[in-house]
């Protein structure tokens, strides 16, 4: 096939891929077909009816495949996790000794062998993986076991039971969830996944009913956007078409670059009607790098270096737009992906806006963390490992890890000015950075005791004066600046 035919074939495949991608997965993409998108039917349904079991499985397979094979989506999810899933446990019992005991208990329970029934995942990583599954699959189930351990159930293992005993299968199941007349969750139908051995004897797509778990023994961690929604649906659905287009576009551009690299050389071996060639010039062997390239050409044949502006500026701009649309599914600013996209003010504004969108997402993760922690502390109280006091409100708290400062000195100066105006507090400033003000005060007291015991004193006035200069310091700085300006003019 010549070059023209090759490009026509590639263009045809690209157009077909775009048509298929637009109608392959997602809310409007789960319905296949040619031509334009269907007009709205006018029928309103619940989100679960919009995505029945087979289409849910199809969507889940697509999002998992993209997260597995497309670096852009993997990076976006990791950035999302870095801002959403990191918390610090802070005891607030009022007793230093009890605080230490409570913190030690949580630290010990967080270890993989104590937290995870499989003995693999620690608490901090469990929370991170749970958010991954909520982003990609739509939801996951955390089972609270009687021994104080937790078992994770991925969303595709929640199915309405068909092979269960009759008394279980006859209950009101909907997408693997038993509901009462008000939509309250009563139980979850957990299925086992067929595990493939080294010889592939068992298919991993087979599911077998295991048990019905009462709702009070589990936490369904789901992404919901409707009141009457039972199961979670991944927020990536709106970005799937953009993801597929971006991935395919990059693949086709890479293929085009390879074709141009393959046909890169051009040499003219004389005019068949012209005079004889110079016998000293050998066109049958050219040195490219360290290895010779042999050309077997007759007179009048040509080979030349072909150059192409690949990809074109328009293509690059369009890919950037697709990437921005993809990141918007997780509210991630484009400046996170392309660091030189904007200046300091633009980057800070993007970070502030993203942090605002992250607050409500952190509350969802906090719901899961608090639910697991409260349940485990209740077991500890029943076992008399901890006093009843730890179950009272505000005896402990999970504090989100703060967002790193873009310019620490400017941020500190802004906080100092806000404190001076009385529009914030040190407690709020510390909380915004994932710190506990009371804990910092305790550390300062301990440090001063150690310094006094060793006969050391440190004056923090100079450091504070750098952040908020005194009137005398401002006057000296102004005089120094004016003096420099005069000397410069005199020179």
Short mmCIF file of N, CA and C in Angstrom, two decimals, residues 338-481:
data_model
loop_
_atom_site.label_atom_id
_atom_site.label_comp_id
_atom_site.label_asym_id
_atom_site.label_seq_id
_atom_site.Cartn_x
_atom_site.Cartn_y
_atom_site.Cartn_z
N UNK A 338 -0.28 21.25 33.57
CA UNK A 338 0.74 22.02 32.86
C UNK A 338 1.17 23.16 33.77
N UNK A 339 2.29 22.96 34.47
CA UNK A 339 2.68 23.88 35.54
C UNK A 339 2.98 25.29 35.04
N UNK A 340 3.46 25.42 33.80
CA UNK A 340 3.79 26.75 33.27
C UNK A 340 2.63 27.37 32.53
N UNK A 341 1.43 26.87 32.75
CA UNK A 341 0.24 27.36 32.04
C UNK A 341 -0.14 28.77 32.47
N UNK A 342 0.15 29.12 33.73
CA UNK A 342 -0.26 30.43 34.24
C UNK A 342 0.80 30.96 35.20
N UNK A 343 0.59 32.18 35.69
CA UNK A 343 1.53 32.80 36.62
C UNK A 343 1.16 32.46 38.06
N UNK A 344 1.84 33.12 39.02
CA UNK A 344 1.60 32.83 40.43
C UNK A 344 0.16 33.13 40.83
N UNK A 345 -0.36 34.29 40.41
CA UNK A 345 -1.72 34.66 40.79
C UNK A 345 -2.74 33.67 40.23
N UNK A 346 -2.55 33.28 38.96
CA UNK A 346 -3.47 32.32 38.35
C UNK A 346 -3.39 30.96 39.01
N UNK A 347 -2.16 30.52 39.34
CA UNK A 347 -2.01 29.23 39.99
C UNK A 347 -2.63 29.23 41.39
N UNK A 348 -2.47 30.34 42.10
CA UNK A 348 -3.05 30.42 43.45
C UNK A 348 -4.57 30.44 43.39
N UNK A 349 -5.12 31.20 42.42
CA UNK A 349 -6.57 31.26 42.29
C UNK A 349 -7.13 29.88 41.94
N UNK A 350 -6.44 29.16 41.05
CA UNK A 350 -6.89 27.82 40.68
C UNK A 350 -6.84 26.88 41.89
N UNK A 351 -5.79 27.01 42.70
CA UNK A 351 -5.66 26.16 43.88
C UNK A 351 -6.76 26.47 44.90
N UNK A 352 -7.06 27.76 45.08
CA UNK A 352 -8.11 28.15 46.03
C UNK A 352 -9.46 27.59 45.59
N UNK A 353 -9.76 27.72 44.30
CA UNK A 353 -11.05 27.22 43.79
C UNK A 353 -11.12 25.70 43.90
N UNK A 354 -10.01 25.02 43.60
CA UNK A 354 -10.02 23.57 43.70
C UNK A 354 -10.17 23.12 45.15
N UNK A 355 -9.52 23.83 46.05
CA UNK A 355 -9.62 23.47 47.47
C UNK A 355 -11.05 23.62 47.97
N UNK A 356 -11.78 24.61 47.44
CA UNK A 356 -13.18 24.77 47.82
C UNK A 356 -14.00 23.57 47.34
N UNK A 357 -13.75 23.12 46.10
CA UNK A 357 -14.47 21.96 45.58
C UNK A 357 -14.08 20.69 46.32
N UNK A 358 -12.88 20.66 46.89
CA UNK A 358 -12.42 19.46 47.59
C UNK A 358 -13.02 19.33 48.98
N UNK A 359 -13.54 20.43 49.53
CA UNK A 359 -14.05 20.38 50.90
C UNK A 359 -15.21 19.40 51.03
N UNK A 360 -16.17 19.47 50.12
CA UNK A 360 -17.33 18.59 50.21
C UNK A 360 -16.92 17.14 49.93
N UNK A 361 -15.93 16.95 49.08
CA UNK A 361 -15.45 15.59 48.80
C UNK A 361 -14.75 15.01 50.03
N UNK A 362 -14.02 15.85 50.75
CA UNK A 362 -13.39 15.37 51.98
C UNK A 362 -14.43 14.97 53.01
N UNK A 363 -15.55 15.65 53.03
CA UNK A 363 -16.60 15.31 53.99
C UNK A 363 -17.16 13.91 53.71
N UNK A 364 -17.22 13.52 52.43
CA UNK A 364 -17.66 12.17 52.10
C UNK A 364 -16.67 11.14 52.62
N UNK A 365 -15.38 11.41 52.44
CA UNK A 365 -14.36 10.50 52.96
C UNK A 365 -14.38 10.51 54.48
N UNK A 366 -14.62 11.68 55.05
CA UNK A 366 -14.69 11.80 56.51
C UNK A 366 -15.84 10.97 57.07
N UNK A 367 -16.95 10.89 56.34
CA UNK A 367 -18.08 10.05 56.77
C UNK A 367 -17.65 8.60 56.89
N UNK A 368 -16.88 8.11 55.93
CA UNK A 368 -16.39 6.73 55.99
C UNK A 368 -15.41 6.55 57.14
N UNK A 369 -14.49 7.48 57.30
CA UNK A 369 -13.50 7.40 58.38
C UNK A 369 -14.17 7.42 59.75
N UNK A 370 -15.09 8.36 59.95
CA UNK A 370 -15.77 8.47 61.24
C UNK A 370 -16.62 7.23 61.53
N UNK A 371 -17.28 6.70 60.49
CA UNK A 371 -18.10 5.51 60.69
C UNK A 371 -17.27 4.31 61.14
N UNK A 372 -16.14 4.10 60.51
CA UNK A 372 -15.27 2.98 60.89
C UNK A 372 -14.65 3.21 62.27
N UNK A 373 -14.22 4.44 62.54
CA UNK A 373 -13.57 4.74 63.83
C UNK A 373 -14.55 4.60 64.99
N UNK A 374 -15.74 5.15 64.84
CA UNK A 374 -16.74 5.08 65.91
C UNK A 374 -17.11 3.62 66.21
N UNK A 375 -17.29 2.83 65.15
CA UNK A 375 -17.62 1.41 65.35
C UNK A 375 -16.49 0.67 66.07
N UNK A 376 -15.25 0.95 65.71
CA UNK A 376 -14.12 0.25 66.34
C UNK A 376 -13.94 0.68 67.79
N UNK A 377 -14.16 1.95 68.08
CA UNK A 377 -14.04 2.42 69.46
C UNK A 377 -15.16 1.83 70.32
N UNK A 378 -16.34 1.64 69.75
CA UNK A 378 -17.42 1.00 70.49
C UNK A 378 -17.04 -0.42 70.90
N UNK A 379 -16.42 -1.16 69.99
CA UNK A 379 -15.95 -2.50 70.33
C UNK A 379 -14.89 -2.45 71.43
N UNK A 380 -14.01 -1.45 71.34
CA UNK A 380 -12.95 -1.32 72.35
C UNK A 380 -13.54 -0.99 73.72
N UNK A 381 -14.59 -0.17 73.76
CA UNK A 381 -15.25 0.15 75.04
C UNK A 381 -15.92 -1.10 75.61
N UNK A 382 -16.60 -1.89 74.75
CA UNK A 382 -17.23 -3.12 75.21
C UNK A 382 -16.20 -4.12 75.74
N UNK A 383 -15.03 -4.12 75.15
CA UNK A 383 -13.95 -5.02 75.60
C UNK A 383 -13.15 -4.41 76.74
N UNK A 384 -13.54 -3.21 77.18
CA UNK A 384 -12.89 -2.51 78.28
C UNK A 384 -11.42 -2.18 77.98
N UNK A 385 -11.14 -1.96 76.72
CA UNK A 385 -9.82 -1.49 76.33
C UNK A 385 -9.71 0.01 76.44
N UNK A 386 -10.86 0.71 76.32
CA UNK A 386 -10.91 2.15 76.43
C UNK A 386 -12.13 2.54 77.26
N UNK A 387 -12.09 3.72 77.92
CA UNK A 387 -13.23 4.15 78.73
C UNK A 387 -14.38 4.66 77.87
N UNK A 388 -15.56 4.68 78.44
CA UNK A 388 -16.76 5.15 77.74
C UNK A 388 -16.61 6.58 77.25
N UNK A 389 -15.76 7.33 77.88
CA UNK A 389 -15.59 8.75 77.57
C UNK A 389 -15.21 8.99 76.10
N UNK A 390 -14.47 8.07 75.49
CA UNK A 390 -13.97 8.31 74.12
C UNK A 390 -15.10 8.31 73.10
N UNK A 391 -16.29 7.82 73.48
CA UNK A 391 -17.41 7.78 72.55
C UNK A 391 -18.24 9.06 72.58
N UNK A 392 -17.94 9.95 73.51
CA UNK A 392 -18.68 11.20 73.59
C UNK A 392 -18.28 12.11 72.42
N UNK A 393 -19.20 13.01 72.01
CA UNK A 393 -18.90 13.89 70.88
C UNK A 393 -17.65 14.74 71.11
N UNK A 394 -16.90 14.92 70.04
CA UNK A 394 -15.71 15.77 70.01
C UNK A 394 -14.58 15.27 70.91
N UNK A 395 -14.59 13.96 71.23
CA UNK A 395 -13.47 13.40 71.98
C UNK A 395 -12.29 13.07 71.06
N UNK A 396 -12.56 13.04 69.75
CA UNK A 396 -11.51 12.82 68.76
C UNK A 396 -11.97 13.43 67.44
N UNK A 397 -11.02 13.60 66.54
CA UNK A 397 -11.33 14.28 65.30
C UNK A 397 -10.33 13.85 64.23
N UNK A 398 -10.84 13.66 63.00
CA UNK A 398 -9.97 13.45 61.84
C UNK A 398 -9.82 14.79 61.13
N UNK A 399 -8.58 15.30 61.05
CA UNK A 399 -8.33 16.61 60.46
C UNK A 399 -7.69 16.42 59.10
N UNK A 400 -8.25 17.04 58.05
CA UNK A 400 -7.65 16.90 56.71
C UNK A 400 -6.26 17.51 56.66
N UNK A 401 -5.38 16.85 55.94
CA UNK A 401 -4.04 17.40 55.74
C UNK A 401 -4.14 18.65 54.89
N UNK A 402 -3.42 19.68 55.27
CA UNK A 402 -3.52 20.96 54.57
C UNK A 402 -2.90 20.94 53.19
N UNK A 403 -3.24 21.95 52.41
CA UNK A 403 -2.68 22.13 51.07
C UNK A 403 -1.36 22.88 51.18
N UNK A 404 -0.29 22.42 50.56
CA UNK A 404 1.00 23.13 50.64
C UNK A 404 0.89 24.55 50.10
N UNK A 405 1.63 25.46 50.75
CA UNK A 405 1.62 26.85 50.32
C UNK A 405 2.42 27.02 49.04
N UNK A 406 1.92 27.89 48.15
CA UNK A 406 2.66 28.21 46.93
C UNK A 406 3.83 29.14 47.26
N UNK A 407 3.57 30.17 48.05
CA UNK A 407 4.61 31.10 48.50
C UNK A 407 4.46 31.22 50.02
N UNK A 408 5.25 30.48 50.80
CA UNK A 408 5.05 30.44 52.27
C UNK A 408 5.11 31.81 52.93
N UNK A 409 6.06 32.66 52.52
CA UNK A 409 6.20 33.95 53.18
C UNK A 409 4.95 34.81 52.97
N UNK A 410 4.43 34.84 51.74
CA UNK A 410 3.21 35.61 51.47
C UNK A 410 2.02 35.05 52.24
N UNK A 411 1.93 33.73 52.34
CA UNK A 411 0.82 33.13 53.07
C UNK A 411 0.90 33.47 54.56
N UNK A 412 2.10 33.40 55.12
CA UNK A 412 2.27 33.72 56.54
C UNK A 412 1.94 35.19 56.80
N UNK A 413 2.40 36.06 55.91
CA UNK A 413 2.10 37.48 56.08
C UNK A 413 0.59 37.74 56.00
N UNK A 414 -0.09 37.06 55.08
CA UNK A 414 -1.54 37.22 54.96
C UNK A 414 -2.25 36.71 56.22
N UNK A 415 -1.80 35.60 56.76
CA UNK A 415 -2.40 35.07 57.99
C UNK A 415 -2.16 36.01 59.16
N UNK A 416 -0.94 36.58 59.23
CA UNK A 416 -0.64 37.53 60.32
C UNK A 416 -1.53 38.76 60.22
N UNK A 417 -1.75 39.25 59.01
CA UNK A 417 -2.62 40.41 58.84
C UNK A 417 -4.06 40.08 59.22
N UNK A 418 -4.52 38.88 58.85
CA UNK A 418 -5.89 38.47 59.20
C UNK A 418 -6.04 38.34 60.71
N UNK A 419 -5.00 37.83 61.39
CA UNK A 419 -5.05 37.75 62.86
C UNK A 419 -5.11 39.15 63.48
N UNK A 420 -4.32 40.07 62.92
CA UNK A 420 -4.30 41.43 63.47
C UNK A 420 -5.65 42.12 63.29
N UNK A 421 -6.36 41.81 62.20
CA UNK A 421 -7.67 42.40 61.95
C UNK A 421 -8.78 41.68 62.72
N UNK A 422 -8.48 40.54 63.29
CA UNK A 422 -9.47 39.80 64.06
C UNK A 422 -10.47 39.06 63.21
N UNK A 423 -10.12 38.72 61.94
CA UNK A 423 -11.06 38.04 61.05
C UNK A 423 -10.80 36.54 60.98
N UNK A 424 -9.83 36.05 61.74
CA UNK A 424 -9.57 34.60 61.81
C UNK A 424 -8.93 34.30 63.15
N UNK A 425 -8.61 33.05 63.37
CA UNK A 425 -7.97 32.62 64.62
C UNK A 425 -6.84 31.67 64.30
N UNK A 426 -5.96 31.47 65.27
CA UNK A 426 -4.85 30.53 65.07
C UNK A 426 -5.37 29.11 64.92
N UNK A 427 -6.46 28.81 65.58
CA UNK A 427 -7.06 27.47 65.45
C UNK A 427 -7.50 27.22 64.01
N UNK A 428 -8.13 28.21 63.39
CA UNK A 428 -8.59 28.06 62.01
C UNK A 428 -7.41 27.95 61.03
N UNK A 429 -6.39 28.76 61.27
CA UNK A 429 -5.22 28.74 60.38
C UNK A 429 -4.54 27.38 60.46
N UNK A 430 -4.40 26.86 61.69
CA UNK A 430 -3.78 25.54 61.84
C UNK A 430 -4.62 24.46 61.20
N UNK A 431 -5.93 24.53 61.38
CA UNK A 431 -6.82 23.51 60.81
C UNK A 431 -6.75 23.52 59.29
N UNK A 432 -6.61 24.72 58.69
CA UNK A 432 -6.52 24.81 57.24
C UNK A 432 -5.25 24.15 56.71
N UNK A 433 -4.26 23.99 57.57
CA UNK A 433 -3.01 23.37 57.17
C UNK A 433 -2.84 21.96 57.75
N UNK A 434 -3.96 21.40 58.23
CA UNK A 434 -3.92 20.04 58.74
C UNK A 434 -3.23 19.90 60.09
N UNK A 435 -3.21 20.95 60.87
CA UNK A 435 -2.53 20.95 62.16
C UNK A 435 -3.54 21.21 63.28
N UNK A 436 -3.15 20.81 64.50
CA UNK A 436 -3.99 21.02 65.67
C UNK A 436 -3.31 22.06 66.57
N UNK A 437 -4.01 23.17 66.83
CA UNK A 437 -3.40 24.27 67.57
C UNK A 437 -3.04 23.86 68.99
N UNK A 438 -3.90 23.08 69.65
CA UNK A 438 -3.60 22.64 71.02
C UNK A 438 -2.34 21.77 71.04
N UNK A 439 -2.20 20.92 70.05
CA UNK A 439 -1.01 20.07 70.00
C UNK A 439 0.25 20.90 69.79
N UNK A 440 0.14 21.95 68.97
CA UNK A 440 1.29 22.84 68.76
C UNK A 440 1.67 23.56 70.04
N UNK A 441 0.65 24.02 70.79
CA UNK A 441 0.93 24.68 72.07
C UNK A 441 1.63 23.73 73.04
N UNK A 442 1.17 22.48 73.09
CA UNK A 442 1.83 21.51 73.97
C UNK A 442 3.28 21.30 73.56
N UNK A 443 3.53 21.25 72.26
CA UNK A 443 4.90 21.07 71.78
C UNK A 443 5.77 22.28 72.13
N UNK A 444 5.20 23.49 72.03
CA UNK A 444 5.97 24.70 72.36
C UNK A 444 6.34 24.70 73.84
N UNK A 445 5.38 24.31 74.69
CA UNK A 445 5.67 24.25 76.13
C UNK A 445 6.79 23.27 76.41
N UNK A 446 6.74 22.10 75.79
CA UNK A 446 7.79 21.10 75.99
C UNK A 446 9.14 21.61 75.48
N UNK A 447 9.13 22.28 74.33
CA UNK A 447 10.39 22.81 73.80
C UNK A 447 11.00 23.85 74.74
N UNK A 448 10.15 24.71 75.29
CA UNK A 448 10.69 25.75 76.19
C UNK A 448 11.25 25.13 77.47
N UNK A 449 10.61 24.07 77.95
CA UNK A 449 11.16 23.38 79.12
C UNK A 449 12.52 22.80 78.82
N UNK A 450 12.67 22.19 77.64
CA UNK A 450 13.97 21.62 77.26
C UNK A 450 15.02 22.71 77.09
N UNK A 451 14.63 23.84 76.51
CA UNK A 451 15.58 24.94 76.32
C UNK A 451 16.04 25.50 77.66
N UNK A 452 15.09 25.69 78.59
CA UNK A 452 15.45 26.21 79.90
C UNK A 452 16.33 25.22 80.66
N UNK A 453 16.07 23.93 80.52
CA UNK A 453 16.88 22.93 81.21
C UNK A 453 18.32 22.94 80.70
N UNK A 454 18.52 23.33 79.46
CA UNK A 454 19.87 23.37 78.88
C UNK A 454 20.45 24.78 78.85
N UNK A 455 19.75 25.74 79.46
CA UNK A 455 20.25 27.11 79.53
C UNK A 455 20.23 27.83 78.20
N UNK A 456 19.28 27.48 77.33
CA UNK A 456 19.19 28.11 76.01
C UNK A 456 17.96 29.00 75.93
N UNK A 457 18.13 30.11 75.23
CA UNK A 457 16.99 30.99 74.95
C UNK A 457 17.05 31.41 73.49
N UNK A 458 15.88 31.45 72.87
CA UNK A 458 15.78 31.85 71.46
C UNK A 458 14.79 33.00 71.35
N UNK A 459 15.26 34.09 70.72
CA UNK A 459 14.42 35.27 70.54
C UNK A 459 13.67 35.15 69.21
N UNK A 460 12.36 35.02 69.28
CA UNK A 460 11.55 34.89 68.06
C UNK A 460 11.07 36.24 67.56
N UNK A 461 11.49 37.33 68.22
CA UNK A 461 11.03 38.66 67.81
C UNK A 461 11.52 39.00 66.41
N UNK A 462 12.78 38.66 66.14
CA UNK A 462 13.34 38.98 64.81
C UNK A 462 12.57 38.26 63.72
N UNK A 463 12.25 36.99 63.95
CA UNK A 463 11.52 36.23 62.94
C UNK A 463 10.12 36.81 62.75
N UNK A 464 9.45 37.18 63.84
CA UNK A 464 8.13 37.77 63.73
C UNK A 464 8.18 39.12 63.03
N UNK A 465 9.29 39.85 63.20
CA UNK A 465 9.43 41.16 62.58
C UNK A 465 9.58 41.05 61.07
N UNK A 466 10.11 39.91 60.60
CA UNK A 466 10.21 39.69 59.16
C UNK A 466 8.83 39.51 58.55
N UNK A 467 7.97 38.81 59.29
CA UNK A 467 6.62 38.55 58.78
C UNK A 467 5.77 39.81 58.84
N UNK A 468 5.76 40.46 60.01
CA UNK A 468 5.00 41.71 60.18
C UNK A 468 5.96 42.77 60.71
N UNK A 469 6.63 43.51 59.82
CA UNK A 469 7.64 44.48 60.26
C UNK A 469 7.05 45.55 61.18
N UNK A 470 7.83 45.90 62.19
CA UNK A 470 7.42 46.97 63.10
C UNK A 470 7.55 48.32 62.39
N UNK A 471 6.92 49.41 62.94
CA UNK A 471 7.04 50.73 62.31
C UNK A 471 8.49 51.17 62.15
N UNK A 472 9.33 50.89 63.16
CA UNK A 472 10.74 51.28 63.07
C UNK A 472 11.44 50.56 61.93
N UNK A 473 11.13 49.24 61.76
CA UNK A 473 11.76 48.48 60.69
C UNK A 473 11.29 48.99 59.32
N UNK A 474 9.99 49.30 59.21
CA UNK A 474 9.49 49.82 57.95
C UNK A 474 10.18 51.15 57.61
N UNK A 475 10.40 52.00 58.63
CA UNK A 475 11.04 53.29 58.41
C UNK A 475 12.47 53.11 57.92
N UNK A 476 13.21 52.14 58.54
CA UNK A 476 14.59 51.88 58.12
C UNK A 476 14.62 51.34 56.69
N UNK A 477 13.68 50.45 56.37
CA UNK A 477 13.63 49.91 55.02
C UNK A 477 13.35 51.01 54.00
N UNK A 478 12.43 51.93 54.34
CA UNK A 478 12.09 53.01 53.43
C UNK A 478 13.28 53.94 53.23
N UNK A 479 13.99 54.27 54.33
CA UNK A 479 15.16 55.13 54.22
C UNK A 479 16.25 54.47 53.39
N UNK A 480 16.42 53.16 53.56
CA UNK A 480 17.43 52.44 52.79
C UNK A 480 17.10 52.44 51.31
N UNK A 481 15.82 52.27 51.00
CA UNK A 481 15.39 52.27 49.60
C UNK A 481 15.57 53.63 48.97
#
